[in-house]
Amino acid sequence: MEQAFRDWLVQQGKASAAKSYPQAIKLISNHYSEATGIKTDIYAINDQVLISKIAHDYSQSGKFSQYGYEQHSRFRAAIARYAEFFVKHDQPENSQPTQDEVEILIPIETNFAYEKDLQTSVCAQISELFPGYGIFGGNSVGIEYAIAGKRIDILLEKKNVGDLLAVELKSGTADYKVFGQISMYIGLLLAQFPSRIISGVIVAGAIDPGLKHACATTDRVALKVYRMSVELDDA
């Protein structure tokens, strides 16, 4: 996995990061092992939720944030990039992208010109953005979840309970039409999983007033807007 991470960084045009981040992940593994008392090799972890949790622990608001900021934030940036890599590495190659507001913080490099970029960033931080949830069936199933000829951007499952959360992503402004889309997904999931509690959330760059009015008719759909934060990466 270490070599695959290095190769991915090179493919992303981050030659300098490819030289330092793979080693940084090993140092983070050592620090995490000492801090938690649990022997941990991040490269050996196959659980997306755990990777996301560790990335959060070294983020600005995480319990190991001080260590994350050492060496000019190299450790924080390294584990954040690894979390993104893990999502893409574990996702099928043929996958195609298809009430009150609450802001969620998503470190990014662009303004999410495409939903696929937003999807990757959200999946890399599931434990931080949606505490208690994991990707349903793993990345190969829950990302672009196929149902009745449609694809749900991300399908999340609440641990130990089984509640399902359909996540619809819009990089720009989400209007009232998205309400019909998420409602359809919820209906399809209710038919497929009649014994489970099903809800949905729309994550967008902005929310149109028409969508707010539509969502006011139900408590099954939540609205969230993402906001950008500055994060420095090795060039």
PDB file of C-alpha atoms in Angstrom:
ATOM      1  CA  MET A   1       0.000   0.000   0.000  1.00  0.00           C
ATOM      2  CA  GLU A   2       2.898   2.339   0.679  1.00  0.00           C
ATOM      3  CA  GLN A   3       4.161   2.093  -2.891  1.00  0.00           C
ATOM      4  CA  ALA A   4       0.647   2.492  -4.264  1.00  0.00           C
ATOM      5  CA  PHE A   5       0.259   5.681  -2.198  1.00  0.00           C
ATOM      6  CA  ARG A   6       3.587   6.988  -3.510  1.00  0.00           C
ATOM      7  CA  ASP A   7       2.596   6.216  -7.104  1.00  0.00           C
ATOM      8  CA  TRP A   8      -0.771   7.949  -6.617  1.00  0.00           C
ATOM      9  CA  LEU A   9       0.910  11.095  -5.329  1.00  0.00           C
ATOM     10  CA  VAL A  10       3.154  11.158  -8.391  1.00  0.00           C
ATOM     11  CA  GLN A  11       0.106  10.748 -10.633  1.00  0.00           C
ATOM     12  CA  GLN A  12      -1.465  13.713  -8.841  1.00  0.00           C
ATOM     13  CA  GLY A  13       1.564  15.829  -9.764  1.00  0.00           C
ATOM     14  CA  LYS A  14       2.929  15.926  -6.201  1.00  0.00           C
ATOM     15  CA  ALA A  15       6.470  14.694  -6.697  1.00  0.00           C
ATOM     16  CA  SER A  16       7.753  16.351  -3.535  1.00  0.00           C
ATOM     17  CA  ALA A  17       4.928  14.908  -1.451  1.00  0.00           C
ATOM     18  CA  ALA A  18       5.647  11.479  -2.931  1.00  0.00           C
ATOM     19  CA  LYS A  19       9.096  11.683  -1.370  1.00  0.00           C
ATOM     20  CA  SER A  20       7.972  12.662   2.137  1.00  0.00           C
ATOM     21  CA  TYR A  21       4.367  11.661   2.787  1.00  0.00           C
ATOM     22  CA  PRO A  22       4.803   7.849   2.628  1.00  0.00           C
ATOM     23  CA  GLN A  23       7.446   8.063   5.354  1.00  0.00           C
ATOM     24  CA  ALA A  24       5.257  10.484   7.323  1.00  0.00           C
ATOM     25  CA  ILE A  25       2.503   7.842   7.410  1.00  0.00           C
ATOM     26  CA  LYS A  26       4.933   5.442   9.092  1.00  0.00           C
ATOM     27  CA  LEU A  27       5.789   8.079  11.698  1.00  0.00           C
ATOM     28  CA  ILE A  28       2.106   8.729  12.294  1.00  0.00           C
ATOM     29  CA  SER A  29       1.602   4.979  12.765  1.00  0.00           C
ATOM     30  CA  ASN A  30       4.300   4.982  15.440  1.00  0.00           C
ATOM     31  CA  HIS A  31       2.870   8.043  17.172  1.00  0.00           C
ATOM     32  CA  TYR A  32      -0.687   6.673  17.060  1.00  0.00           C
ATOM     33  CA  SER A  33       0.523   3.344  18.473  1.00  0.00           C
ATOM     34  CA  GLU A  34       2.258   5.050  21.369  1.00  0.00           C
ATOM     35  CA  ALA A  35      -0.579   7.485  22.053  1.00  0.00           C
ATOM     36  CA  THR A  36      -3.342   4.869  22.040  1.00  0.00           C
ATOM     37  CA  GLY A  37      -1.448   1.849  23.316  1.00  0.00           C
ATOM     38  CA  ILE A  38      -2.654  -0.101  20.277  1.00  0.00           C
ATOM     39  CA  LYS A  39      -0.050  -1.312  17.796  1.00  0.00           C
ATOM     40  CA  THR A  40      -1.108   0.281  14.523  1.00  0.00           C
ATOM     41  CA  ASP A  41       0.224   0.127  10.976  1.00  0.00           C
ATOM     42  CA  ILE A  42      -1.858   2.524   8.916  1.00  0.00           C
ATOM     43  CA  TYR A  43      -0.769   0.862   5.694  1.00  0.00           C
ATOM     44  CA  ALA A  44      -2.263  -2.424   6.935  1.00  0.00           C
ATOM     45  CA  ILE A  45      -5.695  -0.960   7.743  1.00  0.00           C
ATOM     46  CA  ASN A  46      -8.516  -1.956   5.405  1.00  0.00           C
ATOM     47  CA  ASP A  47     -11.333  -0.089   7.170  1.00  0.00           C
ATOM     48  CA  GLN A  48     -12.258   3.236   5.553  1.00  0.00           C
ATOM     49  CA  VAL A  49     -13.987   4.457   8.723  1.00  0.00           C
ATOM     50  CA  LEU A  50     -10.879   3.842  10.827  1.00  0.00           C
ATOM     51  CA  ILE A  51      -8.669   5.629   8.282  1.00  0.00           C
ATOM     52  CA  SER A  52     -11.092   8.552   8.346  1.00  0.00           C
ATOM     53  CA  LYS A  53     -11.064   8.577  12.159  1.00  0.00           C
ATOM     54  CA  ILE A  54      -7.277   8.645  12.326  1.00  0.00           C
ATOM     55  CA  ALA A  55      -7.161  11.461   9.757  1.00  0.00           C
ATOM     56  CA  HIS A  56      -9.599  13.407  11.927  1.00  0.00           C
ATOM     57  CA  ASP A  57      -7.478  12.780  15.044  1.00  0.00           C
ATOM     58  CA  TYR A  58      -4.577  14.604  13.366  1.00  0.00           C
ATOM     59  CA  SER A  59      -6.711  17.388  11.882  1.00  0.00           C
ATOM     60  CA  GLN A  60      -7.048  20.892  13.290  1.00  0.00           C
ATOM     61  CA  SER A  61      -9.868  19.839  15.620  1.00  0.00           C
ATOM     62  CA  GLY A  62      -8.499  16.365  16.412  1.00  0.00           C
ATOM     63  CA  LYS A  63      -7.002  15.143  19.677  1.00  0.00           C
ATOM     64  CA  PHE A  64      -3.554  14.791  18.091  1.00  0.00           C
ATOM     65  CA  SER A  65      -3.686  18.119  16.260  1.00  0.00           C
ATOM     66  CA  GLN A  66      -0.461  19.341  17.884  1.00  0.00           C
ATOM     67  CA  TYR A  67       1.482  16.436  16.417  1.00  0.00           C
ATOM     68  CA  GLY A  68      -0.357  16.876  13.117  1.00  0.00           C
ATOM     69  CA  TYR A  69       1.010  20.393  12.783  1.00  0.00           C
ATOM     70  CA  GLU A  70       4.633  19.413  13.375  1.00  0.00           C
ATOM     71  CA  GLN A  71       7.106  19.861  10.515  1.00  0.00           C
ATOM     72  CA  HIS A  72       4.984  22.641   8.991  1.00  0.00           C
ATOM     73  CA  SER A  73       1.812  20.502   9.082  1.00  0.00           C
ATOM     74  CA  ARG A  74       3.448  17.706   7.085  1.00  0.00           C
ATOM     75  CA  PHE A  75       1.834  14.981   9.197  1.00  0.00           C
ATOM     76  CA  ARG A  76      -1.624  16.484   8.974  1.00  0.00           C
ATOM     77  CA  ALA A  77      -1.351  16.898   5.209  1.00  0.00           C
ATOM     78  CA  ALA A  78       0.086  13.399   4.755  1.00  0.00           C
ATOM     79  CA  ILE A  79      -2.727  11.580   6.568  1.00  0.00           C
ATOM     80  CA  ALA A  80      -5.353  13.761   4.853  1.00  0.00           C
ATOM     81  CA  ARG A  81      -3.946  12.849   1.445  1.00  0.00           C
ATOM     82  CA  TYR A  82      -3.717   9.185   2.444  1.00  0.00           C
ATOM     83  CA  ALA A  83      -7.389   9.193   3.410  1.00  0.00           C
ATOM     84  CA  GLU A  84      -8.270  10.563  -0.043  1.00  0.00           C
ATOM     85  CA  PHE A  85      -6.014   8.008  -1.695  1.00  0.00           C
ATOM     86  CA  PHE A  86      -7.631   5.202   0.293  1.00  0.00           C
ATOM     87  CA  VAL A  87     -11.080   6.157  -0.960  1.00  0.00           C
ATOM     88  CA  LYS A  88     -10.002   6.192  -4.605  1.00  0.00           C
ATOM     89  CA  HIS A  89      -7.857   3.067  -4.258  1.00  0.00           C
ATOM     90  CA  ASP A  90     -10.740   1.077  -2.765  1.00  0.00           C
ATOM     91  CA  GLN A  91     -13.355   2.326  -5.218  1.00  0.00           C
ATOM     92  CA  PRO A  92     -14.179   0.356  -8.400  1.00  0.00           C
ATOM     93  CA  GLU A  93     -12.525   1.860 -11.454  1.00  0.00           C
ATOM     94  CA  ASN A  94     -15.731   1.679 -13.475  1.00  0.00           C
ATOM     95  CA  SER A  95     -17.699   3.734 -10.961  1.00  0.00           C
ATOM     96  CA  GLN A  96     -19.361   6.704 -12.645  1.00  0.00           C
ATOM     97  CA  PRO A  97     -20.226   9.961 -10.915  1.00  0.00           C
ATOM     98  CA  THR A  98     -23.536  10.707 -11.491  1.00  0.00           C
ATOM     99  CA  GLN A  99     -34.797  22.207   9.146  1.00  0.00           C
ATOM    100  CA  ASP A 100     -31.752  24.374   9.162  1.00  0.00           C
ATOM    101  CA  GLU A 101     -28.554  24.585   7.248  1.00  0.00           C
ATOM    102  CA  VAL A 102     -25.478  23.228   8.966  1.00  0.00           C
ATOM    103  CA  GLU A 103     -22.002  23.912   7.621  1.00  0.00           C
ATOM    104  CA  ILE A 104     -19.502  21.093   7.379  1.00  0.00           C
ATOM    105  CA  LEU A 105     -15.788  21.707   7.052  1.00  0.00           C
ATOM    106  CA  ILE A 106     -14.086  19.933   4.142  1.00  0.00           C
ATOM    107  CA  PRO A 107     -10.397  20.670   3.454  1.00  0.00           C
ATOM    108  CA  ILE A 108     -10.031  20.968  -0.320  1.00  0.00           C
ATOM    109  CA  GLU A 109      -7.768  22.266  -3.044  1.00  0.00           C
ATOM    110  CA  THR A 110     -10.410  23.504  -5.501  1.00  0.00           C
ATOM    111  CA  ASN A 111     -13.972  24.749  -5.397  1.00  0.00           C
ATOM    112  CA  PHE A 112     -15.269  21.296  -6.335  1.00  0.00           C
ATOM    113  CA  ALA A 113     -15.926  21.861 -10.000  1.00  0.00           C
ATOM    114  CA  TYR A 114     -17.207  18.289 -10.161  1.00  0.00           C
ATOM    115  CA  GLU A 115     -19.252  16.221  -7.719  1.00  0.00           C
ATOM    116  CA  LYS A 116     -16.606  13.470  -7.942  1.00  0.00           C
ATOM    117  CA  ASP A 117     -14.072  15.701  -6.158  1.00  0.00           C
ATOM    118  CA  LEU A 118     -16.583  16.514  -3.447  1.00  0.00           C
ATOM    119  CA  GLN A 119     -17.477  12.849  -3.133  1.00  0.00           C
ATOM    120  CA  THR A 120     -13.847  11.836  -2.578  1.00  0.00           C
ATOM    121  CA  SER A 121     -13.303  14.481   0.088  1.00  0.00           C
ATOM    122  CA  VAL A 122     -16.479  13.562   1.959  1.00  0.00           C
ATOM    123  CA  CYS A 123     -15.689   9.847   1.884  1.00  0.00           C
ATOM    124  CA  ALA A 124     -12.185  10.507   3.199  1.00  0.00           C
ATOM    125  CA  GLN A 125     -13.700  12.179   6.284  1.00  0.00           C
ATOM    126  CA  ILE A 126     -16.807  10.117   6.982  1.00  0.00           C
ATOM    127  CA  SER A 127     -16.101   9.678  10.704  1.00  0.00           C
ATOM    128  CA  GLU A 128     -15.678  13.437  11.151  1.00  0.00           C
ATOM    129  CA  LEU A 129     -18.573  14.622   9.011  1.00  0.00           C
ATOM    130  CA  PHE A 130     -21.060  11.864   9.887  1.00  0.00           C
ATOM    131  CA  PRO A 131     -20.147  10.509  13.341  1.00  0.00           C
ATOM    132  CA  GLY A 132     -21.374   6.973  13.966  1.00  0.00           C
ATOM    133  CA  TYR A 133     -21.773   6.177  10.268  1.00  0.00           C
ATOM    134  CA  GLY A 134     -19.736   4.110   7.836  1.00  0.00           C
ATOM    135  CA  ILE A 135     -19.979   3.534   4.096  1.00  0.00           C
ATOM    136  CA  PHE A 136     -22.606   0.856   3.488  1.00  0.00           C
ATOM    137  CA  GLY A 137     -20.956  -2.372   2.338  1.00  0.00           C
ATOM    138  CA  GLY A 138     -17.574  -0.653   2.002  1.00  0.00           C
ATOM    139  CA  ASN A 139     -16.350   1.648  -0.755  1.00  0.00           C
ATOM    140  CA  SER A 140     -17.034  -0.878  -3.514  1.00  0.00           C
ATOM    141  CA  VAL A 141     -20.752  -0.938  -2.636  1.00  0.00           C
ATOM    142  CA  GLY A 142     -21.760   2.228  -0.817  1.00  0.00           C
ATOM    143  CA  ILE A 143     -20.081   4.752  -3.106  1.00  0.00           C
ATOM    144  CA  GLU A 144     -22.275   5.234  -6.178  1.00  0.00           C
ATOM    145  CA  TYR A 145     -24.720   2.734  -4.660  1.00  0.00           C
ATOM    146  CA  ALA A 146     -26.736   1.133  -7.461  1.00  0.00           C
ATOM    147  CA  ILE A 147     -30.481   0.743  -6.963  1.00  0.00           C
ATOM    148  CA  ALA A 148     -33.232   0.336  -9.574  1.00  0.00           C
ATOM    149  CA  GLY A 149     -31.019   1.674 -12.335  1.00  0.00           C
ATOM    150  CA  LYS A 150     -30.076   4.754 -10.311  1.00  0.00           C
ATOM    151  CA  ARG A 151     -26.924   5.617  -8.359  1.00  0.00           C
ATOM    152  CA  ILE A 152     -26.831   7.212  -4.918  1.00  0.00           C
ATOM    153  CA  ASP A 153     -23.676   9.305  -4.476  1.00  0.00           C
ATOM    154  CA  ILE A 154     -22.920   7.821  -1.045  1.00  0.00           C
ATOM    155  CA  LEU A 155     -24.966   5.403   1.071  1.00  0.00           C
ATOM    156  CA  LEU A 156     -24.074   5.425   4.758  1.00  0.00           C
ATOM    157  CA  GLU A 157     -25.036   2.952   7.465  1.00  0.00           C
ATOM    158  CA  LYS A 158     -25.227   3.730  11.171  1.00  0.00           C
ATOM    159  CA  LYS A 159     -23.090   1.373  13.211  1.00  0.00           C
ATOM    160  CA  ASN A 160     -24.834  -1.138  15.487  1.00  0.00           C
ATOM    161  CA  VAL A 161     -28.230   0.187  14.404  1.00  0.00           C
ATOM    162  CA  GLY A 162     -28.466  -0.248  10.644  1.00  0.00           C
ATOM    163  CA  ASP A 163     -30.143   3.087   9.822  1.00  0.00           C
ATOM    164  CA  LEU A 164     -29.343   4.191   6.280  1.00  0.00           C
ATOM    165  CA  LEU A 165     -28.484   7.694   5.109  1.00  0.00           C
ATOM    166  CA  ALA A 166     -28.521   8.600   1.414  1.00  0.00           C
ATOM    167  CA  VAL A 167     -26.086  11.411   0.644  1.00  0.00           C
ATOM    168  CA  GLU A 168     -26.675  13.515  -2.458  1.00  0.00           C
ATOM    169  CA  LEU A 169     -23.828  15.837  -3.474  1.00  0.00           C
ATOM    170  CA  LYS A 170     -23.983  19.032  -5.500  1.00  0.00           C
ATOM    171  CA  SER A 171     -20.847  21.072  -6.091  1.00  0.00           C
ATOM    172  CA  GLY A 172     -22.840  24.199  -6.865  1.00  0.00           C
ATOM    173  CA  THR A 173     -26.279  25.410  -5.815  1.00  0.00           C
ATOM    174  CA  ALA A 174     -28.887  22.746  -5.065  1.00  0.00           C
ATOM    175  CA  ASP A 175     -32.433  23.724  -6.116  1.00  0.00           C
ATOM    176  CA  TYR A 176     -35.883  22.247  -5.478  1.00  0.00           C
ATOM    177  CA  LYS A 177     -35.338  19.553  -8.129  1.00  0.00           C
ATOM    178  CA  VAL A 178     -32.792  17.856  -5.871  1.00  0.00           C
ATOM    179  CA  PHE A 179     -35.572  17.288  -3.342  1.00  0.00           C
ATOM    180  CA  GLY A 180     -37.352  15.059  -5.833  1.00  0.00           C
ATOM    181  CA  GLN A 181     -34.121  13.200  -6.490  1.00  0.00           C
ATOM    182  CA  ILE A 182     -33.307  12.482  -2.836  1.00  0.00           C
ATOM    183  CA  SER A 183     -36.965  11.620  -2.138  1.00  0.00           C
ATOM    184  CA  MET A 184     -36.857   9.032  -4.917  1.00  0.00           C
ATOM    185  CA  TYR A 185     -33.728   7.492  -3.424  1.00  0.00           C
ATOM    186  CA  ILE A 186     -35.343   7.320   0.008  1.00  0.00           C
ATOM    187  CA  GLY A 187     -38.403   5.649  -1.491  1.00  0.00           C
ATOM    188  CA  LEU A 188     -36.300   3.073  -3.323  1.00  0.00           C
ATOM    189  CA  LEU A 189     -34.340   2.312  -0.161  1.00  0.00           C
ATOM    190  CA  LEU A 190     -37.559   1.959   1.871  1.00  0.00           C
ATOM    191  CA  ALA A 191     -38.763  -0.620  -0.634  1.00  0.00           C
ATOM    192  CA  GLN A 192     -35.466  -2.523  -0.540  1.00  0.00           C
ATOM    193  CA  PHE A 193     -34.932  -2.239   3.238  1.00  0.00           C
ATOM    194  CA  PRO A 194     -38.451  -2.006   4.740  1.00  0.00           C
ATOM    195  CA  SER A 195     -37.300  -2.723   8.295  1.00  0.00           C
ATOM    196  CA  ARG A 196     -34.702   0.060   8.418  1.00  0.00           C
ATOM    197  CA  ILE A 197     -34.948   3.768   9.179  1.00  0.00           C
ATOM    198  CA  ILE A 198     -34.091   5.661   5.995  1.00  0.00           C
ATOM    199  CA  SER A 199     -33.211   9.338   5.661  1.00  0.00           C
ATOM    200  CA  GLY A 200     -31.306  11.600   3.293  1.00  0.00           C
ATOM    201  CA  VAL A 201     -28.978  14.567   3.321  1.00  0.00           C
ATOM    202  CA  ILE A 202     -28.137  17.033   0.572  1.00  0.00           C
ATOM    203  CA  VAL A 203     -24.619  18.482   0.668  1.00  0.00           C
ATOM    204  CA  ALA A 204     -24.093  21.439  -1.648  1.00  0.00           C
ATOM    205  CA  GLY A 205     -22.148  24.611  -2.201  1.00  0.00           C
ATOM    206  CA  ALA A 206     -25.325  26.636  -1.648  1.00  0.00           C
ATOM    207  CA  ILE A 207     -29.003  25.946  -1.004  1.00  0.00           C
ATOM    208  CA  ASP A 208     -31.723  27.549  -3.110  1.00  0.00           C
ATOM    209  CA  PRO A 209     -34.703  28.925  -1.118  1.00  0.00           C
ATOM    210  CA  GLY A 210     -37.035  26.660  -3.080  1.00  0.00           C
ATOM    211  CA  LEU A 211     -35.197  23.606  -1.791  1.00  0.00           C
ATOM    212  CA  LYS A 212     -35.466  24.855   1.794  1.00  0.00           C
ATOM    213  CA  HIS A 213     -39.229  25.182   1.398  1.00  0.00           C
ATOM    214  CA  ALA A 214     -39.488  21.691  -0.095  1.00  0.00           C
ATOM    215  CA  CYS A 215     -37.474  20.132   2.734  1.00  0.00           C
ATOM    216  CA  ALA A 216     -39.651  21.881   5.312  1.00  0.00           C
ATOM    217  CA  THR A 217     -42.376  19.346   4.451  1.00  0.00           C
ATOM    218  CA  THR A 218     -40.434  16.386   5.868  1.00  0.00           C
ATOM    219  CA  ASP A 219     -37.963  15.512   8.592  1.00  0.00           C
ATOM    220  CA  ARG A 220     -36.369  12.799   6.456  1.00  0.00           C
ATOM    221  CA  VAL A 221     -34.142  15.183   4.471  1.00  0.00           C
ATOM    222  CA  ALA A 222     -31.427  17.404   5.959  1.00  0.00           C
ATOM    223  CA  LEU A 223     -29.531  20.209   4.241  1.00  0.00           C
ATOM    224  CA  LYS A 224     -25.829  20.918   4.650  1.00  0.00           C
ATOM    225  CA  VAL A 225     -23.477  23.298   2.886  1.00  0.00           C
ATOM    226  CA  TYR A 226     -19.768  22.712   2.637  1.00  0.00           C
ATOM    227  CA  ARG A 227     -17.230  25.442   3.175  1.00  0.00           C
ATOM    228  CA  MET A 228     -13.633  25.559   2.094  1.00  0.00           C
ATOM    229  CA  SER A 229     -10.569  25.754   4.294  1.00  0.00           C
ATOM    230  CA  VAL A 230      -6.991  26.476   3.287  1.00  0.00           C
ATOM    231  CA  GLU A 231      -4.659  23.505   3.536  1.00  0.00           C
ATOM    232  CA  LEU A 232      -1.020  23.574   2.490  1.00  0.00           C
ATOM    233  CA  ASP A 233       0.475  20.627   0.631  1.00  0.00           C
ATOM    234  CA  ASP A 234       4.008  19.856  -0.476  1.00  0.00           C
ATOM    235  CA  ALA A 235       4.396  20.847  -4.118  1.00  0.00           C
TER     236      ALA A 235
END
